[in-house]
Coordinates of C-alpha atoms and ligand atoms in Angstrom, one line a residue:
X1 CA 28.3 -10.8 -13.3
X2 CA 29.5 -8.3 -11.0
X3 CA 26.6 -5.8 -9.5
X4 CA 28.8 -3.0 -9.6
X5 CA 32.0 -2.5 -11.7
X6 CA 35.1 -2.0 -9.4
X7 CA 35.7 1.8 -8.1
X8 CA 32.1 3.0 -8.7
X9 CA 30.9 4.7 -6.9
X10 CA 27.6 4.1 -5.2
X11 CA 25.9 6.9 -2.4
X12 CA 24.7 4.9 -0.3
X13 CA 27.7 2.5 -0.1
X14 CA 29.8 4.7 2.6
X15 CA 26.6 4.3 4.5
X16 CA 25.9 1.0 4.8
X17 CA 28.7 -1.8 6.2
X18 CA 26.7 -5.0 5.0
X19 CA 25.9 -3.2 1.3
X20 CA 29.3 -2.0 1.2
X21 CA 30.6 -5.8 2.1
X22 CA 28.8 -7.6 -0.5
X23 CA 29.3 -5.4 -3.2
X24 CA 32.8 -5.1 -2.4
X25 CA 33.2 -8.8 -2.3
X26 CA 32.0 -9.0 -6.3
X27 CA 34.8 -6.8 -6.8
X28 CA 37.8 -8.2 -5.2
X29 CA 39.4 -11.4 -7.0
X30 CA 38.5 -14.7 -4.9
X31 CA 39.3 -18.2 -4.4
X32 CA 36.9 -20.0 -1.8
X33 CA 36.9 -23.2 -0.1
X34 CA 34.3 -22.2 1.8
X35 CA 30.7 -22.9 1.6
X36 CA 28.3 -21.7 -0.3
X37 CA 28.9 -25.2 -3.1
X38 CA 28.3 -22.9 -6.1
X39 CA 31.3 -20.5 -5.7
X40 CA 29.7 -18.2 -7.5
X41 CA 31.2 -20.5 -11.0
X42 CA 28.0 -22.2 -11.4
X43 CA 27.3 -20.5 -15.0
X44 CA 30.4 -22.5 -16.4
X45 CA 28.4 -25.7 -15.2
X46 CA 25.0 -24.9 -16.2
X47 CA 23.7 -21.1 -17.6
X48 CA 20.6 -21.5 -15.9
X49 CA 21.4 -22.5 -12.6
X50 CA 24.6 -20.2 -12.4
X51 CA 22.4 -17.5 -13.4
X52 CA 19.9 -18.1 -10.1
X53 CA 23.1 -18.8 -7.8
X54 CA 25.9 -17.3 -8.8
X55 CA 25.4 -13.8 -7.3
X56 CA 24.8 -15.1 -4.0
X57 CA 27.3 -14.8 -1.4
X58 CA 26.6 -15.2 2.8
X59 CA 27.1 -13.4 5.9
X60 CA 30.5 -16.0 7.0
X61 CA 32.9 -16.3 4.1
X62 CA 31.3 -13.6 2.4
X63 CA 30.2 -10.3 3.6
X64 CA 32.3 -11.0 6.3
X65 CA 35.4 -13.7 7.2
X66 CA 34.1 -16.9 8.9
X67 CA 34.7 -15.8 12.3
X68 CA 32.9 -12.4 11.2
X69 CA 36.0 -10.3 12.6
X70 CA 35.2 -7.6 10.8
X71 CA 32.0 -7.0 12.7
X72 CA 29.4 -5.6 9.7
X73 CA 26.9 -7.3 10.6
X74 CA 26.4 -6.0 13.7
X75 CA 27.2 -2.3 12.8
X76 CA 24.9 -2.3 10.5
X77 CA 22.5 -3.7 13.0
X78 CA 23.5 -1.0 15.2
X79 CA 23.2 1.7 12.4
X80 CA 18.9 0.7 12.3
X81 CA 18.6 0.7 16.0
X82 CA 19.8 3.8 15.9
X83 CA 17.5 5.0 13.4
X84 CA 14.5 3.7 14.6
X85 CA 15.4 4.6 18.0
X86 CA 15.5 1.0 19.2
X87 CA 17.8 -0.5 21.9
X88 CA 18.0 -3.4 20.0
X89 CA 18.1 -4.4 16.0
X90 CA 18.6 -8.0 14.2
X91 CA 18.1 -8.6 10.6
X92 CA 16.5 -11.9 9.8
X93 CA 16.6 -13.6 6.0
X94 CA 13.7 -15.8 7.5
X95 CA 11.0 -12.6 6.9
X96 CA 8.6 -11.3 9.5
X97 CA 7.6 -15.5 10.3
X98 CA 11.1 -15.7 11.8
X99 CA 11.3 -12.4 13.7
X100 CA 7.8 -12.9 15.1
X101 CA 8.7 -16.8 16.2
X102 CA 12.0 -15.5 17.9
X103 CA 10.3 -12.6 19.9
X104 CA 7.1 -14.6 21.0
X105 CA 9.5 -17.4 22.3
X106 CA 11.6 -15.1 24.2
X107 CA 8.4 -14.3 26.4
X108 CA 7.5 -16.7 28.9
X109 CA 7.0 -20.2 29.9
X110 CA 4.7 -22.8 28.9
X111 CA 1.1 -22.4 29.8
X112 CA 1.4 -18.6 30.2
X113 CA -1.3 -15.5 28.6
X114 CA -1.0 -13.6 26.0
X115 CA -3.6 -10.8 24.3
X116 CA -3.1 -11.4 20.8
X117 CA -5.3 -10.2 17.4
X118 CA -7.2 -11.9 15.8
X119 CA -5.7 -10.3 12.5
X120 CA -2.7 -12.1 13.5
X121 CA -0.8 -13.7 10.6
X122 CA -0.2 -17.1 11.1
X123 CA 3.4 -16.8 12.0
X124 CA 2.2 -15.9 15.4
X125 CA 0.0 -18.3 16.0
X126 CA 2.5 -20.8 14.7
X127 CA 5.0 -18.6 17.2
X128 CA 1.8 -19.5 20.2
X129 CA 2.1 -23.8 18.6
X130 CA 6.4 -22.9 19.2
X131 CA 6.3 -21.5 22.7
X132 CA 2.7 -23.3 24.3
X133 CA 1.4 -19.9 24.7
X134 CA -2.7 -19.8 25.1
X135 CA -4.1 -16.9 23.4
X136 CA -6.8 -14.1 24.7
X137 CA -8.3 -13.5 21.2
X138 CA -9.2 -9.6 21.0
X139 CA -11.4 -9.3 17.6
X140 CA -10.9 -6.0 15.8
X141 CA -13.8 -3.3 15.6
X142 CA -15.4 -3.4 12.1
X143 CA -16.5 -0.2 10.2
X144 CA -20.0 -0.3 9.5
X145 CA -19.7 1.3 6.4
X146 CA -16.8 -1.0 4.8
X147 CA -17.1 -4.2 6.9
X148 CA -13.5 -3.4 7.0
X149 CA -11.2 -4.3 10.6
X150 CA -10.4 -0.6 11.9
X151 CA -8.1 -1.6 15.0
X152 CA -8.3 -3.7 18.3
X153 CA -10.4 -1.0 20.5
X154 CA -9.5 0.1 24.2
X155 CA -12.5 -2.0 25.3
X156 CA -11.2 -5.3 23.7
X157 CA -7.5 -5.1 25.3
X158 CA -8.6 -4.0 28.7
X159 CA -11.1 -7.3 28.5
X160 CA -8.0 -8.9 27.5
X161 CA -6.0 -7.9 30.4
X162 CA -8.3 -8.7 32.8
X163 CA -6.9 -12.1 32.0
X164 CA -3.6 -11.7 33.0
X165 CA -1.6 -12.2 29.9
X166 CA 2.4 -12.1 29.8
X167 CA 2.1 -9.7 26.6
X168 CA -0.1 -7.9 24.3
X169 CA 0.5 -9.2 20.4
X170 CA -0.9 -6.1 17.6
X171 CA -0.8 -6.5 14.4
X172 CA -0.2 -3.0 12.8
X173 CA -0.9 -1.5 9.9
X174 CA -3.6 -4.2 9.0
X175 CA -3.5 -5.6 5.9
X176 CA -5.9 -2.9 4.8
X177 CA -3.5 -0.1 5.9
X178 CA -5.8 0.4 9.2
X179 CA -4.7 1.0 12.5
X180 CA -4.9 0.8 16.0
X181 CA -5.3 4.0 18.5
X182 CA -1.7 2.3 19.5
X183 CA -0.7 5.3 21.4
X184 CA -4.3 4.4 23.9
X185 CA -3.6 0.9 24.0
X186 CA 0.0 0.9 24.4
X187 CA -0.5 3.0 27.7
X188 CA -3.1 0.6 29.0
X189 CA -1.0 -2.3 28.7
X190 CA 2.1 -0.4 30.1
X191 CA 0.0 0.8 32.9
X192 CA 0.3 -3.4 34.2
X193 CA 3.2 -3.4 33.0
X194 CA 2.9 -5.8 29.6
X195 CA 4.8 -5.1 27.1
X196 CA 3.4 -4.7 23.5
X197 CA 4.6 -6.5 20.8
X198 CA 3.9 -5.2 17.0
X199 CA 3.8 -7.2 13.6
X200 CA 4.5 -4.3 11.5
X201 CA 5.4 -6.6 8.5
X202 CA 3.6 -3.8 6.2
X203 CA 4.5 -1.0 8.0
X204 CA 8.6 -0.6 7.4
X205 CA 8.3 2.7 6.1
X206 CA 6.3 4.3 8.9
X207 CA 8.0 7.0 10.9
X208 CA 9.9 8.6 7.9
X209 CA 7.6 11.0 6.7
X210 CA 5.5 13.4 8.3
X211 CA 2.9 12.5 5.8
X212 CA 3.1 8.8 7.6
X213 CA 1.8 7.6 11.1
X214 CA 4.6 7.1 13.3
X215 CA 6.2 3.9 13.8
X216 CA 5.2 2.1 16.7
X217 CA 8.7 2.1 19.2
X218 CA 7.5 6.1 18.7
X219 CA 4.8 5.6 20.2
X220 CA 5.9 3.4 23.0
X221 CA 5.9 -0.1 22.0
X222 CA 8.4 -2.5 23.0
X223 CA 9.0 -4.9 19.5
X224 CA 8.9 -3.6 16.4
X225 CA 8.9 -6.6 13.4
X226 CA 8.6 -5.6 9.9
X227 CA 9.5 -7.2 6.4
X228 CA 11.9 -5.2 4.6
X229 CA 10.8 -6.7 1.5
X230 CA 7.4 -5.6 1.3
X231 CA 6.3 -2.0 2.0
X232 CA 10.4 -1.3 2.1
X233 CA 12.9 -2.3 -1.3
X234 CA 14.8 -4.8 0.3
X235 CA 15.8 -8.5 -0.6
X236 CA 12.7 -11.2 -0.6
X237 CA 12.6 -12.8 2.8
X238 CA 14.4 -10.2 4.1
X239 CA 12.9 -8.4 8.0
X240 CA 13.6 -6.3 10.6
X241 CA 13.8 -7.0 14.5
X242 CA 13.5 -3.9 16.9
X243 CA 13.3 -3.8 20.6
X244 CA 13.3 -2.3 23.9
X245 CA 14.8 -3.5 27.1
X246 CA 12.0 -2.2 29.3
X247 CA 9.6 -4.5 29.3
X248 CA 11.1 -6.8 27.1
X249 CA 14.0 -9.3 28.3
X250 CA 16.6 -8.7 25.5
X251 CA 19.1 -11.6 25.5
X252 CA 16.1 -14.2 26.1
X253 CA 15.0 -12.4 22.6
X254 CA 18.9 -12.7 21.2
X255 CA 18.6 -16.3 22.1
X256 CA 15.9 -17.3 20.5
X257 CA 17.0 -15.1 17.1
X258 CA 20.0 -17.4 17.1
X259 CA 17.6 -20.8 17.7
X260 CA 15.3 -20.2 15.3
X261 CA 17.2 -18.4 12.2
X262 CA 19.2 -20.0 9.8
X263 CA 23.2 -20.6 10.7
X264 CA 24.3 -19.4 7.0
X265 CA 22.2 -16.2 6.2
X266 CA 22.4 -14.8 2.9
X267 CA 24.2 -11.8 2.2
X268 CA 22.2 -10.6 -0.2
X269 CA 19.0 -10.4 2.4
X270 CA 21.6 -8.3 5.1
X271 CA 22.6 -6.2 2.6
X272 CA 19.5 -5.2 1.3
X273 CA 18.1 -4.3 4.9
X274 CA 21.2 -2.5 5.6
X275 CA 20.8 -0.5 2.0
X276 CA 16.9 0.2 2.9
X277 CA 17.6 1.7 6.1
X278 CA 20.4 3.6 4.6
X279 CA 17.7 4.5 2.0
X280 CA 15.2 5.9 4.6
X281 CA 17.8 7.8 7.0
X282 CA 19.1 10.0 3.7
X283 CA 15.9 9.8 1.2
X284 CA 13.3 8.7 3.5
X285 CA 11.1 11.8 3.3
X286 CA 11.7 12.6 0.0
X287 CA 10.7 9.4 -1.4
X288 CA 8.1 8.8 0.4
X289 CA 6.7 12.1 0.4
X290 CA 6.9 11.6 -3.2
X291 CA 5.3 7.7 -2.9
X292 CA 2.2 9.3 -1.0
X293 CA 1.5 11.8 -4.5
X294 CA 1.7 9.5 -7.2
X295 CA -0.8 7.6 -5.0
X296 CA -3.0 10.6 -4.3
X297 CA -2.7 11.3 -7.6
X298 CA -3.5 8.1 -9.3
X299 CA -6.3 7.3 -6.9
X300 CA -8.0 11.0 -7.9
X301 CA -7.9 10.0 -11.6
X302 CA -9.1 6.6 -11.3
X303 CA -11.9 7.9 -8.6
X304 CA -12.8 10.5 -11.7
X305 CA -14.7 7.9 -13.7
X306 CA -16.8 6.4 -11.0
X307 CA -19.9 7.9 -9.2
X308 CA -19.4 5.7 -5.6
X309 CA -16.3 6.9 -3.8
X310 CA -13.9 3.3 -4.5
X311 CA -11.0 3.8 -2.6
X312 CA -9.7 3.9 1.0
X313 CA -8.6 7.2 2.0
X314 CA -7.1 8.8 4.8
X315 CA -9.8 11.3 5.2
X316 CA -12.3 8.0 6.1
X317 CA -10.1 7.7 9.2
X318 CA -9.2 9.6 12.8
X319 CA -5.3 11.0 11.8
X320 CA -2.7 8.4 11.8
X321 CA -5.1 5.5 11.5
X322 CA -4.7 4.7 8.2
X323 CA -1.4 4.1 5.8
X324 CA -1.9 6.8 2.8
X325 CA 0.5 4.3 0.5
X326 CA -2.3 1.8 0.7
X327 CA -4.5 1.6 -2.3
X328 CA -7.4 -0.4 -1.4
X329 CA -10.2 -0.1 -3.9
X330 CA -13.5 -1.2 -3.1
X331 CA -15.1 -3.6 -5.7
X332 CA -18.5 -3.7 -3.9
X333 CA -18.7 -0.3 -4.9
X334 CA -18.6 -0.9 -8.8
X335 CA -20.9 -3.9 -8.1
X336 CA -18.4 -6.2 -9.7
X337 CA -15.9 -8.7 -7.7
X338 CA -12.2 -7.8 -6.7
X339 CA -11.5 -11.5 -8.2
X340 CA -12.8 -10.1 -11.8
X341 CA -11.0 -7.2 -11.6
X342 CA -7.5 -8.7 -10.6
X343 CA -8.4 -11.9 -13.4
X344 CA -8.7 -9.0 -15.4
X345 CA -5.5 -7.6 -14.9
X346 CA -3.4 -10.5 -14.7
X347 CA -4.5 -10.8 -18.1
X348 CA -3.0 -7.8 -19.2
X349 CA -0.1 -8.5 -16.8
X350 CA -0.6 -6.7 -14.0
X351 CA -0.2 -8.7 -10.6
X352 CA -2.2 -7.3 -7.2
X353 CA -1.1 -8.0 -3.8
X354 CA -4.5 -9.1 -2.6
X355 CA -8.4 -10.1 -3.9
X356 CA -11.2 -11.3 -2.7
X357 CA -15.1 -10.8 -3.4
X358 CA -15.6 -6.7 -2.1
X359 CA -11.8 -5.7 -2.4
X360 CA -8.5 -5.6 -3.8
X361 CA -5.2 -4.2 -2.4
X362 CA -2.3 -3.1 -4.6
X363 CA 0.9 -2.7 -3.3
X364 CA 3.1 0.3 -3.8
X365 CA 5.9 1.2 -2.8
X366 CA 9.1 3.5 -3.5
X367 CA 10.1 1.4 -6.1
X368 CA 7.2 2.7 -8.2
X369 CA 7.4 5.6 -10.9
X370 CA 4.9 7.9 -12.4
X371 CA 5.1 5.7 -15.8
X372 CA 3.7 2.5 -13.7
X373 CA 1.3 4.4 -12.0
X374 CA -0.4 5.7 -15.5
X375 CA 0.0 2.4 -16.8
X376 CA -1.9 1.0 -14.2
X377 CA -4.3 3.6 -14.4
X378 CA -4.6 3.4 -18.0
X379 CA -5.3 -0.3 -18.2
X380 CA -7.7 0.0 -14.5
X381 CA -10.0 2.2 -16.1
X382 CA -11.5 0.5 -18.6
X383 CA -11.4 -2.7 -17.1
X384 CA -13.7 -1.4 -14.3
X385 CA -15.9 0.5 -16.4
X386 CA -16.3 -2.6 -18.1
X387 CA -17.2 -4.7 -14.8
X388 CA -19.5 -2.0 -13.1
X389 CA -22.6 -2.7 -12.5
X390 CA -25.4 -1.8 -9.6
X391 CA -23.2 -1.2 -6.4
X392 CA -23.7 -3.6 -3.1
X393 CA -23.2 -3.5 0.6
X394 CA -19.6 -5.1 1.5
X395 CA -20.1 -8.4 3.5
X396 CA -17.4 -8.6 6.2
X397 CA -15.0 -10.6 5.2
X398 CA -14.6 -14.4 7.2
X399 CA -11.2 -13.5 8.0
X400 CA -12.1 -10.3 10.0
X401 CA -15.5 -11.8 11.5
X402 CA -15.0 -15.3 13.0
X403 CA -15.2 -15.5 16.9
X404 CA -13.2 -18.6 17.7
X405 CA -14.2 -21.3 19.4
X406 CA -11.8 -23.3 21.6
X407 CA -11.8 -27.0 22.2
X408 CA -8.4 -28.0 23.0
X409 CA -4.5 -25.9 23.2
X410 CA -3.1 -25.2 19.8
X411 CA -0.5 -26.9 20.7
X412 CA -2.1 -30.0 21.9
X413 CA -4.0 -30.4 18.6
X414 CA -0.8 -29.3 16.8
X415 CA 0.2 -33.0 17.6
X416 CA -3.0 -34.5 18.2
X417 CA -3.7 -38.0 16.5
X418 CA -5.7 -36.4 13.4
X419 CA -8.0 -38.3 10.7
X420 CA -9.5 -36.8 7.8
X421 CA -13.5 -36.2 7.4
X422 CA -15.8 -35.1 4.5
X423 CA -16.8 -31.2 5.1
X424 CA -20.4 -32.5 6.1
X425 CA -19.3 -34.4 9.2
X426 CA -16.9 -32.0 10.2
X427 CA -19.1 -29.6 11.7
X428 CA -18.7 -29.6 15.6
X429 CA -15.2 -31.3 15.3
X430 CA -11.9 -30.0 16.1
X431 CA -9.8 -28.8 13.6
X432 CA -5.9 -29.5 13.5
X433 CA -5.0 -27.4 10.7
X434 CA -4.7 -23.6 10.7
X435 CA -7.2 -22.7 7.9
X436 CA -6.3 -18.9 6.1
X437 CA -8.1 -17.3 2.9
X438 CA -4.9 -16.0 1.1
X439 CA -4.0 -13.2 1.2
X440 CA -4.3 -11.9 4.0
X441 CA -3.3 -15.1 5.6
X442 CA -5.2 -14.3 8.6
X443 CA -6.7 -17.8 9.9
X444 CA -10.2 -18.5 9.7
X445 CA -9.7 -21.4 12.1
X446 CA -6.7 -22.3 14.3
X447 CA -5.4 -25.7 15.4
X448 CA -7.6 -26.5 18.2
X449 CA -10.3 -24.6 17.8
X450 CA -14.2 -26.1 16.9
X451 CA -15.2 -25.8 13.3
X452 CA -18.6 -24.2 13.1
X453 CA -21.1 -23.8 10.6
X454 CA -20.0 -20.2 9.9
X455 CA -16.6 -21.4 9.4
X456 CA -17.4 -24.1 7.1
X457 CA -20.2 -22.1 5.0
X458 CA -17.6 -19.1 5.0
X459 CA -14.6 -20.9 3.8
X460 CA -16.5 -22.7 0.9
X461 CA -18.1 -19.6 0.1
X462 CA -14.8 -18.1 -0.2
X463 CA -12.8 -20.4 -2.6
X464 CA -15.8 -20.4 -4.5
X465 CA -15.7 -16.7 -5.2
X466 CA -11.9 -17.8 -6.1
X467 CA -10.3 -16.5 -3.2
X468 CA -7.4 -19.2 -3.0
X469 CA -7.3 -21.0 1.1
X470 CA -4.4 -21.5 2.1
X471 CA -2.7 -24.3 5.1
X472 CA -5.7 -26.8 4.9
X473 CA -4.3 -30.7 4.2
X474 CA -7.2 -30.6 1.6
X475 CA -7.0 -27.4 -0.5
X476 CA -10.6 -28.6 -2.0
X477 CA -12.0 -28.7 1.4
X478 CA -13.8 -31.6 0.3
X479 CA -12.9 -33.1 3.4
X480 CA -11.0 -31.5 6.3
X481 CA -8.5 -33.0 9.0
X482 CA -9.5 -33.2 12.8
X483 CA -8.4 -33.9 16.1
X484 CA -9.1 -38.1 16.7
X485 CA -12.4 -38.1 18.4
Ligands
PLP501 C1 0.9 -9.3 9.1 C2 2.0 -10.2 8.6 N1 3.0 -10.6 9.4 C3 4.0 -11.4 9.0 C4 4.0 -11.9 7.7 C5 5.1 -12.8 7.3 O1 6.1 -12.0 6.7 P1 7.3 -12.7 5.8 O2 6.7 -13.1 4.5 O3 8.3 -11.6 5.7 O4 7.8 -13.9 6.6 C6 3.0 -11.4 6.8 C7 3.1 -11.9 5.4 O5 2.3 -11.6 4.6 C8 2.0 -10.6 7.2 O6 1.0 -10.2 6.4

């Protein structure tokens, strides 16, 4: 069972304390009366479950001695705020939901502003529920010609700050691989001195390739959160805390890390981080450099077969506002459904990160090789040329288009008294669930906020295209739950 046989030799092992720790502690004989229950002998109980459990190992008792006196954990924290250039670095095994929930509940006091996206991800607004934070909603601009969200414009934050808020929230790249002028609107917020906080869950690998916008503590932010286990190879669950002291009050951020993670972390989710930013400070450019080809490359042959262009591309952006690893195609464009083309695929075997009606996103990352690209290409092909048929206009999509309506605090509704109504009386009432076509997880309504008739049409128009909505008590949205009039 051991990951690697004792003595070998790995590169990046010399690199990286926490990788270097758990791999080290498959190799050396043990006898723990420690947690975690399984000792790593659960195979001799059952195959099955051993199999699952028995290479895990945590942080205390594992990576490191209970009283971590060894200290890896926070070298290696130290090694990636050093990379990124950050003044501060935690790794969470509670993904970007934790890392966000600890920074927003470092940041003020109950009651209190902040300028948040609507693009959010509803860790943050669960974060606002946490921390009784009210929300200035800044809606992203829309590009005419994709109905895609391009960014929260200059003219939308300085509205926002007008309004006094503690902090600005961004959420960047978007789930589309679009961008923010960040550089514009971090100066404006600086300027009143409001720090700017970024959900970069899919942005991890920014910054490490010239070919790549910049990551955002480049260009001035103050909080940099990111899940190593999406654009990056690291461990499910695993993310990525950055920070600067300017703006932002460090140990109130430290403290509510600690509150809100887990008191036995993983070491497998450490060690992973540890082992991707290893990965980018040595390989970074090369890989990625490499990454951004294959997709280039695969996008061109696809985009060969097809008369409308179908794909996102850089070029359809100002510099730096878009993520070139992104492949977003277009289904609109083909005149077919991103829903038929991913049911298509998943017959074949191929999973997508993300599809609804006009689009669908795949993710790819540094973990993919040439082979799975022309696989994927060779099974795409036919399958769209299949589906096409007479191309349409893209309809925005709900999640980038409502304009929320506030009845009462998130957080009041959050524990409101709440009954249940049928979807034809619910018009006009307050909802108390956070409502969120998913992917992208971006809520269509938020606790608190008034259910309208664009909401309600929307979201049943949605899971009837077999988009799947996530968060609402009644996933048929045959009925929906509401604040106690
Ligand atoms: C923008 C954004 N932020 C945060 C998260 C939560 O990340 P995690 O799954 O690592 O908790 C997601 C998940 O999809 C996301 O899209």
């Amino acid at each position: 069972m051991n990951p690697a046989a004792p003595g070998s030799s790995n590169p990046l092992r010399t690199s990286a304390p926490l990788l270097d720790a758990y791999l080290s502690y498959f190799e050396e004989h043990r006898l723990p009366f420690t947690i975690p229950g399984h000792k790593q002998k659960t195979t001799l109980l059952d195959e099955g479950l051993g199999a699952v459990v028995d290479m895990d190992t945590p942080l205390y008792g594992g990576l490191d001695e209970i009283k971590l006196t060894s200290g890896v954990l926070k070298k290696a924290e130290k090694l990636a705020a050093d990379l990124w250039g950050a003044d501060y670095a935690r790794f969470s095994t509670g993904g970007s939901t934790h890392a966000n929930q600890a920074v927003v509940l470092a940041l003020g006091k109950p009651g209190d502003k902040v300028a948040i996206s609507r693009t959010a991800h509803r860790s943050i607004l669960s974060a606002l529920v946490l921390a009784d934070l009210q929300p200035i909603w800044m809606s992203p601009d829309i590009d005419e010609a994709t109905g895609f969200p391009i960014g929260i414009g200059i003219t939308e934050l300085e509205r926002a700050l007008k309004e006094k808020p503690i902090a600005v929230l961004l959420t960047e790249p978007g789930y589309l691989g679009t961008l923010s002028d960040l550089p514009t609107l971090i100066s404006s917020a600086h300027a009143q001195g409001v720090p700017v906080i970024i959900d970069a869950a899919w942005g991890g690998h920014f910054g490490f390739s010239k070919d790549l916008p910049k990551h955002c503590l480049q260009l001035g932010a103050d909080a940099l959160i990111t899940s190593t286990h999406k654009a990056l190879p690291g461990y499910s669950a695993s993310a990525l805390l950055l920070a600067q002291g300017k703006y932002l009050n460090l140990a109130r951020i430290e403290q509510s890390f600690e509150t809100t993670h887990t008191t036995s972390p993983a070491g497998a989710p450490l060690a992973s981080i540890d082992g991707c930013r290893a990965l980018l400070a040595t390989r970074g450019d090369e890989l990625l450099g490499n990454l951004i080809t294959l997709v280039n490359n695969f996008k061109r042959e696809v985009q060969g077969n097809f008369a409308e262009p179908i794909f996102l591309n850089t070029s359809d952006f100002p510099a730096d506002r878009f993520d070139p690893t992104k492949i977003v195609l277009r289904a609109n464009q083909l005149g077919t459904s991103g829903v038929a083309i991913e049911n298509a695929l998943i017959a074949k075997n191929i999973r997508v990160e993300m599809a609804d009606n006009d689009t669908i996103v795949f993710l790819a990352t540094l973990a993919d090789s040439q082979k799975d690209f022309d696989d994927l290409a060779r099974t795409l092909i036919p399958i769209l040329k299949e589906l096409e048929s007479t191309p349409r206009q893209s309809a925005t999509a709900l999640s980038w288009s409502v304009v929320p309506q506030v009845g009462i605090t998130m957080r009041s509704a959050y524990f409101a008294q709440t009954e249940m109504v049928s979807a034809a009386d619910a018009q006009g009432r307050i909802s108390a669930d956070l409502i969120a076509p998913y992917p992208p997880g971006v809520a269509v309504i938020a606790p608190g906020e008034i259910l309208t008739e664009q909401i309600l049409k929307g979201l049943a128009a949605s899971k009837s295209a077999g988009v799947r909505i996530a968060y609402a008590t009644d996933a048929t949205l045959a009925t929906y739950r509401v604040v106690m009039a």
